[in-house]
Short mmCIF file of C-alpha atoms and ligand atoms in Angstrom, two decimals:
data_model
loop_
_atom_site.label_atom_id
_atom_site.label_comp_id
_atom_site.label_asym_id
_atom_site.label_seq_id
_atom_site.Cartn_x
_atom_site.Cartn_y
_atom_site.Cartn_z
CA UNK A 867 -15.66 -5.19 -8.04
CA UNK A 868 -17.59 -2.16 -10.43
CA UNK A 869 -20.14 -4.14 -12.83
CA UNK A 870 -20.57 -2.81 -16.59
CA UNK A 871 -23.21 -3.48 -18.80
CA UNK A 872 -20.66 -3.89 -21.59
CA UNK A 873 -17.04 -2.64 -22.17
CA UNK A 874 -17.85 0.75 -23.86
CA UNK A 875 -20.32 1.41 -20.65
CA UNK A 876 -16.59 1.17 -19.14
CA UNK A 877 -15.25 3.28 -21.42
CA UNK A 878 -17.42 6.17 -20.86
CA UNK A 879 -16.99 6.21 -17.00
CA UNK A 880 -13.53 5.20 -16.83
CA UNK A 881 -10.15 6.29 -18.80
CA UNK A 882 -8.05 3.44 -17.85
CA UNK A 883 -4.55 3.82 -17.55
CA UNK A 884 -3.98 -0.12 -16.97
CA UNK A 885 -5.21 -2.53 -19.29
CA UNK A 886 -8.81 -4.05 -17.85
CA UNK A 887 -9.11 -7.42 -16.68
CA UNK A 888 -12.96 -8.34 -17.53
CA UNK A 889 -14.98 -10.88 -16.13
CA UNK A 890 -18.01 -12.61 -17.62
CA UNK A 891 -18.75 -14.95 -14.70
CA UNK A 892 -22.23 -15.58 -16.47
CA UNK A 893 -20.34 -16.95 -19.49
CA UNK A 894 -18.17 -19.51 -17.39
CA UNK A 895 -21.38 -20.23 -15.66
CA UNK A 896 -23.16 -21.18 -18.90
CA UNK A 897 -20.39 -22.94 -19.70
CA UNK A 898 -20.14 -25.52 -16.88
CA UNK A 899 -24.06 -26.17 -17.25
CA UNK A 900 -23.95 -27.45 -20.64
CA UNK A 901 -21.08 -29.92 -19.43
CA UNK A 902 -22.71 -30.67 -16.24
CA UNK A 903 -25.94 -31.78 -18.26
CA UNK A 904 -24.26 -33.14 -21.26
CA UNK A 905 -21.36 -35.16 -19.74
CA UNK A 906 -22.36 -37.96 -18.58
CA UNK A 907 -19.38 -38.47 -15.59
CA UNK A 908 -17.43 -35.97 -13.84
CA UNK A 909 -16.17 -32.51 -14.86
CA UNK A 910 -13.22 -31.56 -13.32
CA UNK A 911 -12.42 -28.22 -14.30
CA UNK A 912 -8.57 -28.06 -15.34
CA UNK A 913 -7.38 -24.94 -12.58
CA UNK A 914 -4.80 -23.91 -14.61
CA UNK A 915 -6.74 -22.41 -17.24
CA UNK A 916 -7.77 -19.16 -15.21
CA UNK A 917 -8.60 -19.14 -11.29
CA UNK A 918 -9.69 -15.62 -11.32
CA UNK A 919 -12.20 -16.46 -8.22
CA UNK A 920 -15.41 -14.86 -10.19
CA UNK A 921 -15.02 -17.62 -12.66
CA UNK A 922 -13.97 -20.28 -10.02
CA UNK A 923 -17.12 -19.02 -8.23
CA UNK A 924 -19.46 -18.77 -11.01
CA UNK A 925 -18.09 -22.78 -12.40
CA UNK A 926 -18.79 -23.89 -8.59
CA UNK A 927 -22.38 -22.28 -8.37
CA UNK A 928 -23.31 -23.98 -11.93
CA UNK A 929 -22.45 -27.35 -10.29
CA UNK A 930 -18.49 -27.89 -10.58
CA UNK A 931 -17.71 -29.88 -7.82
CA UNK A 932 -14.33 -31.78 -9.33
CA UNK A 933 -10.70 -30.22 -10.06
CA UNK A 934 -7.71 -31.03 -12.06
CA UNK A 935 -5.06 -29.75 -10.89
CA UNK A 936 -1.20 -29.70 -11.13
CA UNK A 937 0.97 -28.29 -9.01
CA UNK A 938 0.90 -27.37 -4.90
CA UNK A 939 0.06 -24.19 -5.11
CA UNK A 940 -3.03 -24.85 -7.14
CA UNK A 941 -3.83 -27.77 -5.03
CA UNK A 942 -3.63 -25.87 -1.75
CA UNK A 943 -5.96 -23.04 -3.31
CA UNK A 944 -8.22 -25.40 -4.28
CA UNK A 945 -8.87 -27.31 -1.19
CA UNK A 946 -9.79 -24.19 -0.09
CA UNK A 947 -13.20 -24.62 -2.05
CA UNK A 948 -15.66 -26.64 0.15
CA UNK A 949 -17.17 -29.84 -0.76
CA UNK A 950 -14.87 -30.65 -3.87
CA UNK A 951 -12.65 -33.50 -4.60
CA UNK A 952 -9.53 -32.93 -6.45
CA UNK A 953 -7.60 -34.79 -9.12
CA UNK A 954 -3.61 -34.54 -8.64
CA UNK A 955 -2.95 -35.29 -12.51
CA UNK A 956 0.38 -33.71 -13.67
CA UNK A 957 2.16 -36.99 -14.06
CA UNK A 958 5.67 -36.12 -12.44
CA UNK A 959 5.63 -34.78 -8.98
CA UNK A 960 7.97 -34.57 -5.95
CA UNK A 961 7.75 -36.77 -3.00
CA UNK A 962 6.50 -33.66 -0.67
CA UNK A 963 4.14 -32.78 -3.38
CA UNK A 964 2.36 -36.15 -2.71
CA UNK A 965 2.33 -36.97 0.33
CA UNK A 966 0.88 -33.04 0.80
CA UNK A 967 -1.79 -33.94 -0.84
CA UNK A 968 -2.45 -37.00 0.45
CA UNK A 969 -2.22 -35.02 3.77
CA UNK A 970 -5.12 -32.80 2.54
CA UNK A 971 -7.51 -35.33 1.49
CA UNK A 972 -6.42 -36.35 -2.51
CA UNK A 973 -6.86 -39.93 -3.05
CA UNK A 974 -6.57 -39.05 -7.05
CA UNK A 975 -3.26 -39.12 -8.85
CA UNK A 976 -1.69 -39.59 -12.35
CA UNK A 977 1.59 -41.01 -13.61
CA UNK A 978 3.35 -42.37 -16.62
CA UNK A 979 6.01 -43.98 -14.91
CA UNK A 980 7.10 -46.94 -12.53
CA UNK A 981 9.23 -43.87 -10.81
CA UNK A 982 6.35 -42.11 -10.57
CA UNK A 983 3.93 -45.14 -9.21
CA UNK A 984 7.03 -45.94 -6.61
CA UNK A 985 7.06 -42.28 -5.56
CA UNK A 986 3.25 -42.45 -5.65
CA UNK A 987 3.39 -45.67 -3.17
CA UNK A 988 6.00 -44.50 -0.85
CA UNK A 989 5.05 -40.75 -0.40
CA UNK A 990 1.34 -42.00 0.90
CA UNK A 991 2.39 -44.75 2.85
CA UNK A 992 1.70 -44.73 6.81
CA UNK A 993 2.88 -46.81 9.62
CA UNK A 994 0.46 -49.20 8.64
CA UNK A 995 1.65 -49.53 5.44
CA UNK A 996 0.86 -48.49 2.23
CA UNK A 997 -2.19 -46.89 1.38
CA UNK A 998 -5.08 -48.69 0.78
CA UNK A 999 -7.28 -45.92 -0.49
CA UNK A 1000 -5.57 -44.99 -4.16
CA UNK A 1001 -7.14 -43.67 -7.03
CA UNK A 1002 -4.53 -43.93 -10.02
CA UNK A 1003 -4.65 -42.60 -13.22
CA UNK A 1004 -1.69 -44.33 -15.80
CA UNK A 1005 -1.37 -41.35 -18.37
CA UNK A 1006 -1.62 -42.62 -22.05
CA UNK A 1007 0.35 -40.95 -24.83
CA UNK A 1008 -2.55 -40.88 -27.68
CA UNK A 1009 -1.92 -38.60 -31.27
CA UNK A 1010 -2.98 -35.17 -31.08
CA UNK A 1011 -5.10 -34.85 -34.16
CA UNK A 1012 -6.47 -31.03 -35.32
CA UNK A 1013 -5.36 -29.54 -31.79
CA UNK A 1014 -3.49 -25.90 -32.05
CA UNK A 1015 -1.11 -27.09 -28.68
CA UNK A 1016 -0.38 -31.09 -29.16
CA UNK A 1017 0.43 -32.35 -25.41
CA UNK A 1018 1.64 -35.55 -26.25
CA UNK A 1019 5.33 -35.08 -26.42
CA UNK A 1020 6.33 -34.70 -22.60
CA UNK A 1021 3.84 -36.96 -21.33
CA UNK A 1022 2.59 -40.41 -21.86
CA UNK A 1023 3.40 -43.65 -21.96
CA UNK A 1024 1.91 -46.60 -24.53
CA UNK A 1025 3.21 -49.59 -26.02
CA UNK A 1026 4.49 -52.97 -24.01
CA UNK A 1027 5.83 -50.19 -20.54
CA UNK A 1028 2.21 -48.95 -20.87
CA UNK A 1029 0.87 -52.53 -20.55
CA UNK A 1030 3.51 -53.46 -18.07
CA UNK A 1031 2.71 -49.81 -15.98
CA UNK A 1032 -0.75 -50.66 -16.22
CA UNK A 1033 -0.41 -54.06 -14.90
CA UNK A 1034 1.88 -52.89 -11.85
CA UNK A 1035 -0.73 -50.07 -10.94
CA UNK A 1036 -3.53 -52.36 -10.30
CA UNK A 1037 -1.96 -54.46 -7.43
CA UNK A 1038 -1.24 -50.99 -5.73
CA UNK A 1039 -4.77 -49.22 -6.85
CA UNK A 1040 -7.93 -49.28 -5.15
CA UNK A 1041 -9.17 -47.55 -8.46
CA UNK A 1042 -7.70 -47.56 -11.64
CA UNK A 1043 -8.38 -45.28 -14.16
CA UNK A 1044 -6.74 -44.20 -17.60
CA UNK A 1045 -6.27 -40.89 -18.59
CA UNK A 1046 -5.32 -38.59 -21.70
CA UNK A 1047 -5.17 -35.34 -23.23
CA UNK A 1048 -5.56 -34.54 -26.88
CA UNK A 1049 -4.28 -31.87 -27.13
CA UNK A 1050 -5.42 -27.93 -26.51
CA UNK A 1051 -8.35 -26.20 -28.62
CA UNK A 1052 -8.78 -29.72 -30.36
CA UNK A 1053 -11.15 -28.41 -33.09
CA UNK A 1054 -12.77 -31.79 -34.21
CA UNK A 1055 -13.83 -35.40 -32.38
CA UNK A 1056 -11.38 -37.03 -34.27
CA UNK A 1057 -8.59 -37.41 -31.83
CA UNK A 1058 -10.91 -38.67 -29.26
CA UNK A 1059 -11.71 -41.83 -31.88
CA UNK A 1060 -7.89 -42.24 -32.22
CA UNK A 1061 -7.52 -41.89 -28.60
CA UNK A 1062 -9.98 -44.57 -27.62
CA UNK A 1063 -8.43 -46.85 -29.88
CA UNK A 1064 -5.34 -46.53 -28.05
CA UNK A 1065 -6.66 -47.24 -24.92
CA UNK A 1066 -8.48 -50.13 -26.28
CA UNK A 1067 -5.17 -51.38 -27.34
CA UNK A 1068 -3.81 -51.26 -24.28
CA UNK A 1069 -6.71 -52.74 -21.99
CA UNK A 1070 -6.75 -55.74 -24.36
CA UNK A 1071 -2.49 -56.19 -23.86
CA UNK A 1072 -2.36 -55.57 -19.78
CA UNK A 1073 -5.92 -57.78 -18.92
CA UNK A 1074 -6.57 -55.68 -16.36
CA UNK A 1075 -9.87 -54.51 -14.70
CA UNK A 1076 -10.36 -50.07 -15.10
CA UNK A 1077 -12.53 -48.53 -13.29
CA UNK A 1078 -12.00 -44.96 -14.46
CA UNK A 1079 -11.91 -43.55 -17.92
CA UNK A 1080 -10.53 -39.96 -17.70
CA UNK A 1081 -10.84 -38.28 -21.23
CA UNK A 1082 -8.78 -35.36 -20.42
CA UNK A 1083 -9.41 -31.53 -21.45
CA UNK A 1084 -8.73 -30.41 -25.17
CA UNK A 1085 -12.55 -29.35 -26.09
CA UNK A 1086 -12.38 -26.48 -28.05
CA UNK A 1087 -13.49 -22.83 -27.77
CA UNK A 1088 -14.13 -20.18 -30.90
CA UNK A 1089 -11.63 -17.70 -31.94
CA UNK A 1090 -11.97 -15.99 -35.48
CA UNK A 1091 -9.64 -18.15 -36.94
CA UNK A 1092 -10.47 -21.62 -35.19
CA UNK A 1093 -14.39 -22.75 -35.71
CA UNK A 1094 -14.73 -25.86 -34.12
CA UNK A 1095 -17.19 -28.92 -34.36
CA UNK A 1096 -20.20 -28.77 -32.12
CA UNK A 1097 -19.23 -29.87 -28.48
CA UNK A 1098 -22.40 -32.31 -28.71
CA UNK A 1099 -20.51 -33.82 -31.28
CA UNK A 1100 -17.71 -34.92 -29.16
CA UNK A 1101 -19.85 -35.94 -26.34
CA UNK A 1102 -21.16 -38.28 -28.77
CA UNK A 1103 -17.89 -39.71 -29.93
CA UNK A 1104 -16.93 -40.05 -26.30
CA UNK A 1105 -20.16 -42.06 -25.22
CA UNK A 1106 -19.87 -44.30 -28.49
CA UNK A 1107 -16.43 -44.96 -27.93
CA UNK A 1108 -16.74 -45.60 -24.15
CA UNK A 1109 -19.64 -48.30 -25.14
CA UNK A 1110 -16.77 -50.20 -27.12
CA UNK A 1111 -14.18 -50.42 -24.31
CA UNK A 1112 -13.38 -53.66 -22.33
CA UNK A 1113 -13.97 -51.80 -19.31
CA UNK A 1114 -17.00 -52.58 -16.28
CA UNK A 1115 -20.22 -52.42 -16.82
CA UNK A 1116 -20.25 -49.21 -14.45
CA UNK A 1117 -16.86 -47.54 -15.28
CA UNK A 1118 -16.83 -43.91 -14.35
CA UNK A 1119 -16.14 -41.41 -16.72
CA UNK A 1120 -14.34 -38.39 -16.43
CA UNK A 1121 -13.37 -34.86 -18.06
CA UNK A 1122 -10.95 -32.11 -17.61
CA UNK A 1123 -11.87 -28.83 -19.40
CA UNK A 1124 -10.17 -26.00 -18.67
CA UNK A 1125 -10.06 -23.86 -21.96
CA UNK A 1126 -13.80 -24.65 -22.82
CA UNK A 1127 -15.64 -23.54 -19.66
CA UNK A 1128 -13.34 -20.26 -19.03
CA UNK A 1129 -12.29 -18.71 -22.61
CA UNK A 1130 -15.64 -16.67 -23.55
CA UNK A 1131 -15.28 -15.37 -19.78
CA UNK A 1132 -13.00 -12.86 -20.22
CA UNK A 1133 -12.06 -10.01 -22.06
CA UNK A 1134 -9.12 -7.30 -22.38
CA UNK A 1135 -9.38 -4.04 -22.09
CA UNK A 1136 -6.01 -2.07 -23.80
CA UNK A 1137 -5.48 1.22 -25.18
CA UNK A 1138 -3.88 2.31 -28.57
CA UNK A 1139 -0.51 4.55 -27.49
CA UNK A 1140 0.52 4.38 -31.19
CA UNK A 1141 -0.86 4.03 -34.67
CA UNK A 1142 2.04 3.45 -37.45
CA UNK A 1143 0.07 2.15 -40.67
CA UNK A 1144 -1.37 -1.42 -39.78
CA UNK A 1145 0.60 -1.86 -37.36
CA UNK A 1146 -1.13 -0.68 -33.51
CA UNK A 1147 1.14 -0.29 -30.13
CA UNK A 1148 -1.16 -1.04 -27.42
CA UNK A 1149 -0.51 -1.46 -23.79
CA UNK A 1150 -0.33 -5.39 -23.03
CA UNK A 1151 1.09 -8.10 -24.66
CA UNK A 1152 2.62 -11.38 -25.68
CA UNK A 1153 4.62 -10.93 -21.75
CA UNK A 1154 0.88 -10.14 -20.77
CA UNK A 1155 -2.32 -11.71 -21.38
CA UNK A 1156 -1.67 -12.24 -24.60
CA UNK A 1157 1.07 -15.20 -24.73
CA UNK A 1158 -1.00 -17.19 -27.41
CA UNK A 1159 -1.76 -14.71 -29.42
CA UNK A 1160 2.34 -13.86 -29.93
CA UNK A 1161 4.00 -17.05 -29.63
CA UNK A 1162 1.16 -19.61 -30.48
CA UNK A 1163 -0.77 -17.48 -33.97
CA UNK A 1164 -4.09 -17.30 -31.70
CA UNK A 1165 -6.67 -14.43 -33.36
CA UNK A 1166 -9.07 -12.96 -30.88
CA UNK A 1167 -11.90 -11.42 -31.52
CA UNK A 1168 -11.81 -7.82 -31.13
CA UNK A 1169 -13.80 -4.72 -31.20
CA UNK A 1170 -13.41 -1.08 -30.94
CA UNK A 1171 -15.42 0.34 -27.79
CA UNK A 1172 -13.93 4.24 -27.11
CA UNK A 1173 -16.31 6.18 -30.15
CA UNK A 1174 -19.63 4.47 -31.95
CA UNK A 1175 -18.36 4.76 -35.76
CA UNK A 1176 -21.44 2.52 -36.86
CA UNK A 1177 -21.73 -0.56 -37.57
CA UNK A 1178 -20.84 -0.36 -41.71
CA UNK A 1179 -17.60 1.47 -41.11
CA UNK A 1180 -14.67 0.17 -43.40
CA UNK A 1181 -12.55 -2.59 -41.79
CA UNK A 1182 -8.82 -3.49 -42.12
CA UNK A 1183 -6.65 -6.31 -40.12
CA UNK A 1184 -4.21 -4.88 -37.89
CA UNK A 1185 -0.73 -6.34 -36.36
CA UNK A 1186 -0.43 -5.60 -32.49
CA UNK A 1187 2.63 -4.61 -30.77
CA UNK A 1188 2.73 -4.89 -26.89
CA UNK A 1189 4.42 -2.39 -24.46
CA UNK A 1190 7.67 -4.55 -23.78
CA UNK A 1191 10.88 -3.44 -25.73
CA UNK A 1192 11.15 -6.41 -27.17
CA UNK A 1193 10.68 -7.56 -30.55
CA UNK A 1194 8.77 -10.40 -30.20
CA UNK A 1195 5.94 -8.57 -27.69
CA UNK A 1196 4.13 -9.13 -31.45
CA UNK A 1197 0.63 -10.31 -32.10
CA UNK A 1198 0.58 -10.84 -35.70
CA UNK A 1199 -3.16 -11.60 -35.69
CA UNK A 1200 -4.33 -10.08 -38.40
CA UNK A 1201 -7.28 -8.32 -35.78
CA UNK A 1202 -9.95 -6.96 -37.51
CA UNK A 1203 -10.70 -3.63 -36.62
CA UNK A 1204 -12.07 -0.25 -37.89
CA UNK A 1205 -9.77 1.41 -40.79
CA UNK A 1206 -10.34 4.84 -38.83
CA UNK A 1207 -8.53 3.42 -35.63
CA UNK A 1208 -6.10 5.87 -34.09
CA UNK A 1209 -4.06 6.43 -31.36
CA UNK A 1210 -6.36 7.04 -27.80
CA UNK A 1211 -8.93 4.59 -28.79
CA UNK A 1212 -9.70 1.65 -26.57
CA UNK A 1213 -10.12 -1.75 -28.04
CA UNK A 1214 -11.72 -4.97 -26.52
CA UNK A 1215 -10.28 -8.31 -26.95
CA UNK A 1216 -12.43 -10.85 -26.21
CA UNK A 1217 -12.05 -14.76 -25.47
CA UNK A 1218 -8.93 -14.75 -23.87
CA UNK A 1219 -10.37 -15.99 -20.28
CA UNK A 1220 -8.20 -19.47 -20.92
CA UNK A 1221 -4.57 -19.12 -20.32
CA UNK A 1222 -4.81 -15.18 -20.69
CA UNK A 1223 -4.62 -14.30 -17.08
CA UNK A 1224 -2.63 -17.06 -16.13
CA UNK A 1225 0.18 -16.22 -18.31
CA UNK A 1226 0.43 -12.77 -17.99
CA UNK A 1227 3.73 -12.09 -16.54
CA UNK A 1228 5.66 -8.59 -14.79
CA UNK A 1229 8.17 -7.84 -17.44
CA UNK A 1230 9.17 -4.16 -17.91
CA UNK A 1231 6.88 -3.04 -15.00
CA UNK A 1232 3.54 -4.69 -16.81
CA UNK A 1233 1.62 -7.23 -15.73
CA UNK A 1234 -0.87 -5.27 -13.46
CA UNK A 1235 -4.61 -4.93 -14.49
CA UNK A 1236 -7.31 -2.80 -13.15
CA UNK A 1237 -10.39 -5.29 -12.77
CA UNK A 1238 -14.25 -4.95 -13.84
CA UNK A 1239 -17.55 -7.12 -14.26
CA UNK A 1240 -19.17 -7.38 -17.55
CA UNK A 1241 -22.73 -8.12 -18.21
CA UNK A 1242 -22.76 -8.60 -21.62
CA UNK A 1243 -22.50 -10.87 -23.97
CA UNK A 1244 -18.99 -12.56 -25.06
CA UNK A 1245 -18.44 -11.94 -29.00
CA UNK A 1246 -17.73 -15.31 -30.00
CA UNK A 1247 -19.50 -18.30 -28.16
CA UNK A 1248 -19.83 -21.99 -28.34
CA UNK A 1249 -23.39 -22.31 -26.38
CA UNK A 1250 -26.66 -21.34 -26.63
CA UNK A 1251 -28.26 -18.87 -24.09
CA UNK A 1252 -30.21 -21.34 -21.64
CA UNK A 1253 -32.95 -20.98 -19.25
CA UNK A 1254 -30.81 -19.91 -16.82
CA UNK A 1255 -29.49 -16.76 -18.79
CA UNK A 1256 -33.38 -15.86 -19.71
CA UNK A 1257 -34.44 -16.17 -15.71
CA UNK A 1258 -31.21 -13.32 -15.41
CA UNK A 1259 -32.43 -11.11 -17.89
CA UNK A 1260 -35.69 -10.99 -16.13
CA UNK A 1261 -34.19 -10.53 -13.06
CA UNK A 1262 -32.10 -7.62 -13.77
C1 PLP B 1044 -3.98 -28.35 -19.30
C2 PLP B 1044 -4.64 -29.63 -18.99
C3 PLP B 1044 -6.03 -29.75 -19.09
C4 PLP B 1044 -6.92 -28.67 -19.66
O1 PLP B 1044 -6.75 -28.61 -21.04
P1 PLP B 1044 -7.67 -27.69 -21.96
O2 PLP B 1044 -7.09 -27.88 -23.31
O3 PLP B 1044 -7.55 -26.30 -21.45
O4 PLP B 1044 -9.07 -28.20 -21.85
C5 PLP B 1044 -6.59 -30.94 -18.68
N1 PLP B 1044 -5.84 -31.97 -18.21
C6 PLP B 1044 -4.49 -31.89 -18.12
C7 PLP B 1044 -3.74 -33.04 -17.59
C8 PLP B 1044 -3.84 -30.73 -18.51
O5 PLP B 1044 -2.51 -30.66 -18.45
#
């Protein structure tokens, strides 16, 4: 893989007829410190988000040693990884999706359910019976509150079946845990109050004994048009609330970041083909790695990198257009950019490391990416530059 010190260094070697994939494994590094030190339980990093293996390399080198993930596929590339344990937490899975895992060494799964818990029971059960070993998660629906992607509608369960679920789960679970998700790119601690309080609810109404508080994923990262709280901030609401829960004295606490630790880590290199008015035709899109931006009203920070045209030139918002023929391949953004932009130029679009890859699909003969490393900085960040990043510089 060829290292740049930034994307314009790129840009003068290179001509790129495929959009560029970038890596900033030091910025998904950085990341997974700060939650490493700050969290005070496990991070699992939600696989999902991006497993590009820079930035699965670079999260497991900062100290990442726990994974949420949700299907088979991702499962059996993760257990791959040496040394990791790995949380089975999409709620609904098949029978041969189970007992799989439970074949490879998962003790960890979630459900909302009593179909779930029975396919749970009987997919890990030997000839000796059932499994004795069983770390369950009961998935609580809690309110998404200031999240751009609420997550509450398809999973979930609260109310009397929650209580009932819960109770059920502990006669079959060596370790019981709850777990919940606020929601994606959850801009403010407030849902994690509301969430709390739910569970709260809920431990009071089942009497039960939990071991394992899992507060899900949801912490946010910085786009131009989404400036979120501090994460400090919600690590504080999530050790205050934890202190009010009728849980044990030693519960263990858990997270599931995905977009937080991988968003800053990657950019997009793409190429104007067309220039009509505000409106610029580049060469990926909404079928590419830039889903959120067309369906969801994401707004990535972006920069022209192709010619130096200083750093007071006039700017102006621009729509994109992807390469597809179809009508919605449309990032309405707006993306601000330099009014002199014209067709030829290459732009960078940074922050789209989480769910940018992984949703990039081969419509219309897209969907392939030449590759780089980027030293640089990202152009939008949510942490500091640590000791680690100064020992680099000195290094290099
Ligand atoms: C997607 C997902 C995550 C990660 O969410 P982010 O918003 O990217 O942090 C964590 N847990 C579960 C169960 C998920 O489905």
């Amino acid at each position: 893989m060829e290292k740049y010190a930034s994307a314009s260094e790129l840009i003068l070697h290179r001509k790129p007829e495929r959009p560029v994939l970038c890596a900033r494994p030091h910025a998904a590094a950085r990341a997974a410190r700060w939650f490493v030190r700050n969290f005070d339980g496990d991070v699992a990093y939600a696989y999902k988000a991006n497993s590009s293996v820079f930035l699965l390399g670079a999260l497991y080198g900062a100290g990442i040693r726990h994974f949420d993930v949700a299907s088979l596929p991702e499962l059996e590339d993760a257990a791959t990884i040496p040394g990791t344990e790995l949380h089975f937490m999409h709620p609904v899975k098949s029978r041969g999706a189970i007992s799989r895992a439970y074949e490879l060494g998962v003790r960890s799964f979630a459900l909302d359910g009593e179909d779930e818990l029975a396919r749970i029971v009987e997919a890990t059960s030997g000839p000796d019976g059932r499994a004795r070993d069983l770390q369950l998660f009961v998935r609580v629906a809690v309110p998404a509150i200031n999240s751009l992607i609420p997550l509450e509608h398809k999973f979930g369960v609260s109310g009397a079946s929650a209580a009932r679920l819960l109770v059920k789960t502990r006669q079959v679970a060596h370790s019981l845990g709850l777990t919940f998700h606020v929601g994606s790119q959850t801009t403010t601690p407030d849902a994690f109050v509301s969430a709390f309080k739910a569970l709260h609810d809920l431990i009071v109404e089942a009497g039960v004994v939990i071991d394992r508080i899992d507060v899900g994923g949801g912490f946010p990262a910085r786009y131009p048009n989404s400036v979120p709280d501090d994460l400090s901030k919600f690590i504080s609401v999530i050790d205050a609330e934890l202190e009010n829960l009728p849980v044990r004295e030693d519960v263990r606490l858990m997270c599931e970041p995905g977009r937080v630790l991988v968003a800053e880590a990657e950019s997009l290199i793409v190429r104007v083909d067309a220039r009509r008015g505000s409106n610029l035709f580049i060469n990926d899109g909404g079928y590419g790695v830039l889903f959120d931006a067309a369906h969801l009203g994401f707004v990535f920070p972006a920069r022209l990198i192709s010619r130096d045209v200083g750093s007071d030139a006039p700017m102006s918002g621009f729509e994109l257009w992807g390469p597809t023929c179809d009508s919605i391949d449309h990032m309405p953004g707006p993306f601000l950019l330099p009014s002199s932009i014209e067709e030829g130029d290459y732009i960078e679009i940074c922050n789209i490391g989480a769910y940018g890859r992984a949703l990039a699909t081969g419509f219309n003969g897209y969907g392939t990416y030449d590759e780089a490393i980027l030293l640089d900085e990202p152009m939008l960040s949510m942490f500091e530059r640590d000791e680690e990043d100064r020992a680099s510089d000195v290094a290099v």
